[in-house]
CSV table of C-alpha atoms and ligand atoms in Angstrom, one decimal:
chain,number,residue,atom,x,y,z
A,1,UNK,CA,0.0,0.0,0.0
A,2,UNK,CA,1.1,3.7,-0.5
A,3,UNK,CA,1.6,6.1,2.9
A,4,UNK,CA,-1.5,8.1,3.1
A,5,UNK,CA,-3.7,7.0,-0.2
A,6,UNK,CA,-6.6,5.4,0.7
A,7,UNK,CA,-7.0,1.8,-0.5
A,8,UNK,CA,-10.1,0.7,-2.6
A,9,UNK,CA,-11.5,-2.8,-3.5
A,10,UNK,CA,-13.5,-2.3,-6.6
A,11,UNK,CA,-15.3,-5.3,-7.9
A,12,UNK,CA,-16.0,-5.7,-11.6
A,13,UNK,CA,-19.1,-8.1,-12.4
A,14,UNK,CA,-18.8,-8.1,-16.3
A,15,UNK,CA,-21.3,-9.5,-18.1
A,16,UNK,CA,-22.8,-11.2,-15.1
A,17,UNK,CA,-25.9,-10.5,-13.1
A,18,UNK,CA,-29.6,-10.1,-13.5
A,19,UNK,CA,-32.3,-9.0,-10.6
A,20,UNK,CA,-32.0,-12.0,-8.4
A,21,UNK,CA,-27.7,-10.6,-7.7
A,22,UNK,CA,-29.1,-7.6,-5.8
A,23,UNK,CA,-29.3,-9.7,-3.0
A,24,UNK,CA,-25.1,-9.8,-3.0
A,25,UNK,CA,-25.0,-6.1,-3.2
A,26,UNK,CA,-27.5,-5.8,-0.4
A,27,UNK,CA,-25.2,-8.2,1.6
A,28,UNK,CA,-22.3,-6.1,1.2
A,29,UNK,CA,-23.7,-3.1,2.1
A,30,UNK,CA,-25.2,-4.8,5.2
A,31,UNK,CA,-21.5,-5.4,6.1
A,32,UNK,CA,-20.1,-2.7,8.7
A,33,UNK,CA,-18.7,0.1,6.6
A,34,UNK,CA,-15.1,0.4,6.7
A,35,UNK,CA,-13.1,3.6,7.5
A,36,UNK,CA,-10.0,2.9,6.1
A,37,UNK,CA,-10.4,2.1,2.8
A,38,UNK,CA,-13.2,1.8,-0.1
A,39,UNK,CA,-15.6,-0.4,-1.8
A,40,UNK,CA,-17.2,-0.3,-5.1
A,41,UNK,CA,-19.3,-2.8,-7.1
A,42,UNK,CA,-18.8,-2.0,-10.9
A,43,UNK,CA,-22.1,-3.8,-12.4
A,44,UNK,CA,-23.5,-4.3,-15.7
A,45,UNK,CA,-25.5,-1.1,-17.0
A,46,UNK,CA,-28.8,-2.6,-16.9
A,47,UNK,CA,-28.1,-3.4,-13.2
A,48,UNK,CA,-26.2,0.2,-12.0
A,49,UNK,CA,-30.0,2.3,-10.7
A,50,UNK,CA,-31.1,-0.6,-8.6
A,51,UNK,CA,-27.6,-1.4,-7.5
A,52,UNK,CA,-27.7,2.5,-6.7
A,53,UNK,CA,-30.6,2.1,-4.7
A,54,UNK,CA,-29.7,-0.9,-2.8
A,55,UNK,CA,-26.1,0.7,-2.0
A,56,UNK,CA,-28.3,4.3,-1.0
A,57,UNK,CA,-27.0,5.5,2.1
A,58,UNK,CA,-24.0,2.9,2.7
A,59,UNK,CA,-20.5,3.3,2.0
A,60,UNK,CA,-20.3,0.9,-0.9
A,61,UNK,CA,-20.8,2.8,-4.4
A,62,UNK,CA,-21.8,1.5,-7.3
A,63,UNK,CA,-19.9,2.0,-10.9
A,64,UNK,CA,-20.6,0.7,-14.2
A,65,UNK,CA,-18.1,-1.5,-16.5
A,66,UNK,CA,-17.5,0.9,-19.4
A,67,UNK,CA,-18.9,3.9,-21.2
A,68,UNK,CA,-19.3,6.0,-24.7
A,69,UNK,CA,-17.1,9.2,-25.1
A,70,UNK,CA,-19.8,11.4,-26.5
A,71,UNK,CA,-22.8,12.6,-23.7
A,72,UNK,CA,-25.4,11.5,-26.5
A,73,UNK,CA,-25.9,10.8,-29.7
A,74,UNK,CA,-26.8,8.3,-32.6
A,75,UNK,CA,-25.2,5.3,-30.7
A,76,UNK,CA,-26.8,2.4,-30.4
A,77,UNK,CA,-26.9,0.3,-27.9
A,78,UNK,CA,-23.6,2.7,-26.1
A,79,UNK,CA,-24.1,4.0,-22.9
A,80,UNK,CA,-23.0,7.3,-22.2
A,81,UNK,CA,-20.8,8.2,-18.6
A,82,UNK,CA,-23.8,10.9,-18.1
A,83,UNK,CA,-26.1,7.7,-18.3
A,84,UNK,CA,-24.5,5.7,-15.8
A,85,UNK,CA,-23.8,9.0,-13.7
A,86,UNK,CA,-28.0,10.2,-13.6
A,87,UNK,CA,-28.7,6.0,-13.0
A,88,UNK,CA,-26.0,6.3,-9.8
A,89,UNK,CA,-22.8,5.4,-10.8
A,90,UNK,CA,-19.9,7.2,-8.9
A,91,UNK,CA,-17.6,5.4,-11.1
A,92,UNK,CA,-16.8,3.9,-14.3
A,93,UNK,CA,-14.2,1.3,-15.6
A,94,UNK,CA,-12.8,2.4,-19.2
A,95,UNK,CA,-10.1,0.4,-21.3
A,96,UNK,CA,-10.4,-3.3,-19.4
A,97,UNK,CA,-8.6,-5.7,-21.3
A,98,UNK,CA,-11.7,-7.3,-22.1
A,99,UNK,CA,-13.1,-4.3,-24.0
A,100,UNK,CA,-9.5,-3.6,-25.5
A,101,UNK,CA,-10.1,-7.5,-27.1
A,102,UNK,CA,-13.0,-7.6,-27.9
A,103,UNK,CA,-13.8,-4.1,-29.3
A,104,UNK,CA,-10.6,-3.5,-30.7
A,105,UNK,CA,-10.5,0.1,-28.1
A,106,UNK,CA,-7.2,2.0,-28.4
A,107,UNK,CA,-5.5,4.1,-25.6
A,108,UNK,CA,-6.9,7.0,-27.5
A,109,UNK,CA,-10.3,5.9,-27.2
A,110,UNK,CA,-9.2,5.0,-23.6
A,111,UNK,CA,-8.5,8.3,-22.9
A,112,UNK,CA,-11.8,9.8,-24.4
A,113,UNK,CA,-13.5,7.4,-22.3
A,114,UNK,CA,-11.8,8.8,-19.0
A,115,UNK,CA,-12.4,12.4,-20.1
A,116,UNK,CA,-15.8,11.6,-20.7
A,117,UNK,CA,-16.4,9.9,-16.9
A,118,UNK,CA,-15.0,13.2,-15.5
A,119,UNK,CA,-17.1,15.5,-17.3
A,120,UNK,CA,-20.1,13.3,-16.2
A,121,UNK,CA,-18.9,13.7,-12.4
A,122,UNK,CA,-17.1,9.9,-12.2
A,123,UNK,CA,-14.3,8.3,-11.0
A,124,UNK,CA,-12.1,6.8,-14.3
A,125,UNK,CA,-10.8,3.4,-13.3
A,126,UNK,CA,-8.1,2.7,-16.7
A,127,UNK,CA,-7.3,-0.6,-17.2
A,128,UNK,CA,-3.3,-1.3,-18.0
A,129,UNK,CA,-1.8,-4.9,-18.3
A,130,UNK,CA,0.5,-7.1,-20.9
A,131,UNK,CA,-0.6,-10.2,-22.4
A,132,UNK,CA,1.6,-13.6,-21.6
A,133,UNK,CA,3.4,-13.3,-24.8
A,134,UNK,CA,4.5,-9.3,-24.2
A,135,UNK,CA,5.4,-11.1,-20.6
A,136,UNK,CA,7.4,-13.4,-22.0
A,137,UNK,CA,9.3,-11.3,-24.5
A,138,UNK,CA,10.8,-8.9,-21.7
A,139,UNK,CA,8.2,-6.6,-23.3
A,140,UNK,CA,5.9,-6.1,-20.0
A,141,UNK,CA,7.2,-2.8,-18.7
A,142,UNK,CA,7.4,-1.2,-22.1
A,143,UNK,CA,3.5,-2.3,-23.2
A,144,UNK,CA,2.3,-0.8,-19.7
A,145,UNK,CA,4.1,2.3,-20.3
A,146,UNK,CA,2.9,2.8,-23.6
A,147,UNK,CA,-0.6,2.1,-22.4
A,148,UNK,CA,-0.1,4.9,-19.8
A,149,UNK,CA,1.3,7.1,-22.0
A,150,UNK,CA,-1.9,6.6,-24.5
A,151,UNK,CA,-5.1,5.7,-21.8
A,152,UNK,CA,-4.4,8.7,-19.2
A,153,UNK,CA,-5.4,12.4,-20.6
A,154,UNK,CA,-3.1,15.2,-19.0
A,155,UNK,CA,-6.0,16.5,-16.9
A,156,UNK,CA,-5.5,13.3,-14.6
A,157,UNK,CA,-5.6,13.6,-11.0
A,158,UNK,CA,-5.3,11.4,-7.8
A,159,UNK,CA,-9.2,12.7,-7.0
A,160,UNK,CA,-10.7,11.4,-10.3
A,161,UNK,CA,-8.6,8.7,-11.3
A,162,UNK,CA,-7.5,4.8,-10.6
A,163,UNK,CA,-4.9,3.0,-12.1
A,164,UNK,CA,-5.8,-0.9,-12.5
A,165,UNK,CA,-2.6,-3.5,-13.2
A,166,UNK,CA,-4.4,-6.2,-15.1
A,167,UNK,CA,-2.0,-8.8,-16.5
A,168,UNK,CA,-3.7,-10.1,-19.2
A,169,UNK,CA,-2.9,-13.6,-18.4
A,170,UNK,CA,-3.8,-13.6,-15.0
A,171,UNK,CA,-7.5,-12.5,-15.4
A,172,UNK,CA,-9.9,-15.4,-14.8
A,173,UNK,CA,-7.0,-18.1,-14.9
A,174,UNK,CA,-6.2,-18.1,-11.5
A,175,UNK,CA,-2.6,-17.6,-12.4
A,176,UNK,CA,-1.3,-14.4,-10.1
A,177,UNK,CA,2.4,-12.9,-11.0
A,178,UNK,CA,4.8,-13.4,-8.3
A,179,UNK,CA,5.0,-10.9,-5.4
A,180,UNK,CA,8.2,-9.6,-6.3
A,181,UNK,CA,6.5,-9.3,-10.2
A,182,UNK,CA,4.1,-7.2,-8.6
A,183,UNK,CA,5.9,-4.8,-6.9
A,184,UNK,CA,7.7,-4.1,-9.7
A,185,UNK,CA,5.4,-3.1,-12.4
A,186,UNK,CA,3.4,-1.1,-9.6
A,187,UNK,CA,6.4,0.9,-8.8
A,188,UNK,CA,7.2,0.9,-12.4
A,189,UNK,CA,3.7,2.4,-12.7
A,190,UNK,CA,4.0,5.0,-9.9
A,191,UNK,CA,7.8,6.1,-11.5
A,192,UNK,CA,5.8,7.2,-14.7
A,193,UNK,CA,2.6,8.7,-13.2
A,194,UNK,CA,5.1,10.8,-10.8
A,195,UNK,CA,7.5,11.6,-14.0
A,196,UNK,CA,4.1,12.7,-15.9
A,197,UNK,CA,1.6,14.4,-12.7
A,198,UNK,CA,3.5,15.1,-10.1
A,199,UNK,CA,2.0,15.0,-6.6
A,200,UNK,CA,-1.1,13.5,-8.4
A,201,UNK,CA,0.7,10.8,-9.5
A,202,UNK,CA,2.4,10.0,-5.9
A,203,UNK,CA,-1.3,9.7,-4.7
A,204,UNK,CA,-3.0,8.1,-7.5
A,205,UNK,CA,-4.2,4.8,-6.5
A,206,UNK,CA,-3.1,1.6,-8.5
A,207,UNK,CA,-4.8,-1.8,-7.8
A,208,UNK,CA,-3.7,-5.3,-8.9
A,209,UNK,CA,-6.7,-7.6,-11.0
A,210,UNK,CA,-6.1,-10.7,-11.9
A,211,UNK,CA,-7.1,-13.5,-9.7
A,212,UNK,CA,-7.5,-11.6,-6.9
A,213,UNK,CA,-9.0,-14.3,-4.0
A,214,UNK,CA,-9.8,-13.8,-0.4
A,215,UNK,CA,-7.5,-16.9,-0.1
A,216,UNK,CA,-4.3,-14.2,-2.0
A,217,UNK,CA,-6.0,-10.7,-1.3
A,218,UNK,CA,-4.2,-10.0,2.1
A,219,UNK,CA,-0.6,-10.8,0.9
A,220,UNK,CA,-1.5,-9.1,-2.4
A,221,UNK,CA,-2.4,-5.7,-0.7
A,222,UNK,CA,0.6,-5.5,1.6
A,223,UNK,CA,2.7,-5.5,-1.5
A,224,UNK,CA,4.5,-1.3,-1.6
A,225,UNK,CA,2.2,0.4,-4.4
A,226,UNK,CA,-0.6,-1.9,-4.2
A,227,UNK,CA,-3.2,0.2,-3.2
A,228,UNK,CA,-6.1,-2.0,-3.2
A,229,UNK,CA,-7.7,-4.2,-5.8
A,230,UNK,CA,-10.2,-4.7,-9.2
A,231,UNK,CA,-11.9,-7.8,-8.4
A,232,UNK,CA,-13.3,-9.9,-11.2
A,233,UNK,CA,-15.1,-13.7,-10.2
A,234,UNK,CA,-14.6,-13.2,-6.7
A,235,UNK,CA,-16.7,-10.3,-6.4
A,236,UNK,CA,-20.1,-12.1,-7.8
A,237,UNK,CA,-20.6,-13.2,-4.0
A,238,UNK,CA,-20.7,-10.6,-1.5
A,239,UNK,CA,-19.3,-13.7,0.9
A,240,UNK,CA,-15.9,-13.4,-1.0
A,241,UNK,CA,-16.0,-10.0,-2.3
A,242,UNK,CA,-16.2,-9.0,1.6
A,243,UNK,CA,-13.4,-11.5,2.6
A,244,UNK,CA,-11.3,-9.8,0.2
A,245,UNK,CA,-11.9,-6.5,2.1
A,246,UNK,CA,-10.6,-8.0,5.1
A,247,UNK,CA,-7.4,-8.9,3.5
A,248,UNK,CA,-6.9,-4.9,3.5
A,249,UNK,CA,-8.7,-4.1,6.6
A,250,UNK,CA,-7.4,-6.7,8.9
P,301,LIG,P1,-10.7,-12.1,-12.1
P,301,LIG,O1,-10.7,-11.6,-10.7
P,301,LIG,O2,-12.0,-13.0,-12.4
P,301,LIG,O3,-9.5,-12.7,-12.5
P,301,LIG,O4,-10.9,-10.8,-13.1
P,301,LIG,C1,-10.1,-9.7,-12.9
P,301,LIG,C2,-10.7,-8.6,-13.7
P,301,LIG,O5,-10.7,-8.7,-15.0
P,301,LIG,C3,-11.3,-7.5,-13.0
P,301,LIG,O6,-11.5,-6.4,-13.9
């Protein structure tokens, strides 16, 4: 974790969930709120209002998975960050790997994306991480940086902005990187946000997803620069999702 930054454990449902999940966000709000660090579900759009209304007046906030760079417009089927902002959202995830595969989204739409979930009032969580074969070609720190470089507009700051360290290979696999691999692309990470922003950079907070479990979560956290986590699977059931928390709590 980083002196004085304020961990978060961000969950990120993906295409997953219909009515009947509600009752997992109503369990984790029912949890005691925590005063050390955050909690935020990032659910599918169709889910972020009643999410919104379960999560009403407890700490946990409510985000959704991805967004459209324009307000409004002749979109179909996009959702805009005003959208999920005016259904509750506090939050948004732009660039997951997921969205970067499958709808071919460049750091430059990235970026749009993160400029769009400030205008609407929203956290930007951007998504950085290397595939197995950048891993294995020694090509890891130089993918991230590039990804930096591209997915974070110069208006960035600590307030309005996550950084999430998704290794490709280590989403949904169960496969984690070793501690020691960890800590060094997170402090790679905070090097080049400091270079770029400054203070705002030395306070941005940068999670680890990938495999994140309540069985890994506590020795994950404690690693330097790990300020919390984006929690795919694991955070379908509040049960889990809230074990994780206690890995940075405890
Ligand atoms: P898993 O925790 O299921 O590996 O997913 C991580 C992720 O992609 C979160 O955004």
């Amino acid at each position: 974790m980083t002196p004085g930054v304020k961990p978060l454990v961000a969950g990120n449902w993906k295409m997953n969930g219909t009515a009947a999940s509600l009752a997992e966000v109503e369990a984790v709000c029912a949890a005691p709120a925590a005063t050390t660090f955050e909690t935020l579900l990032c659910v599918p759009a169709t889910l972020v209002e009643r999410a919104a209304r379960k999560a009403d007046g407890s700490a946990l906030m409510i985000g959704g998975e991805d967004c459209h760079a324009k307000e409004s417009g002749a979109h179909t089927g996009d959702v805009s960050a005003e959208m999920l902002a005016d259904a509750g959202a506090s939050a948004v995830i732009v660039g997951h790997s997921e969205r970067r595969t499958d709808h071919g989204e460049t750091d430059g739409e990235v970026a749009a994306k993160a400029e769009a979930a400030w205008r609407a009032g929203l956290t930007a969580i951007i998504c950085v991480g290397e595939t197995r074969e950048e891993r294995e070609a020694g090509d890891a720190e130089s993918v991230v940086g590039t990804q930096l470089a591209g997915s974070i507009p110069d208006a960035m700051t600590a307030a309005t902005t996550v950084i999430a360290y998704e290794p490709v290979w280590a989403i949904g696999t169960g496969l984690v990187p070793s501690s020691e691999d960890i800590a060094a692309m997170h402090a790679f990470i905070r090097k080049t946000v400091s270079e770029r922003f400054g203070d705002e950079g030395a306070a941005i907070r940068i999670l680890y997803g990938g495999s994140v479990k309540p069985g890994n979560a506590a020795e994950i956290f404690a690693i330097p620069n790990v300020d919390g986590g984006l929690i795919g699977g694991a955070s379908l059931k509040a049960v889990d999702f809230l074990a994780i928390c206690d890995g940075i709590g405890g």
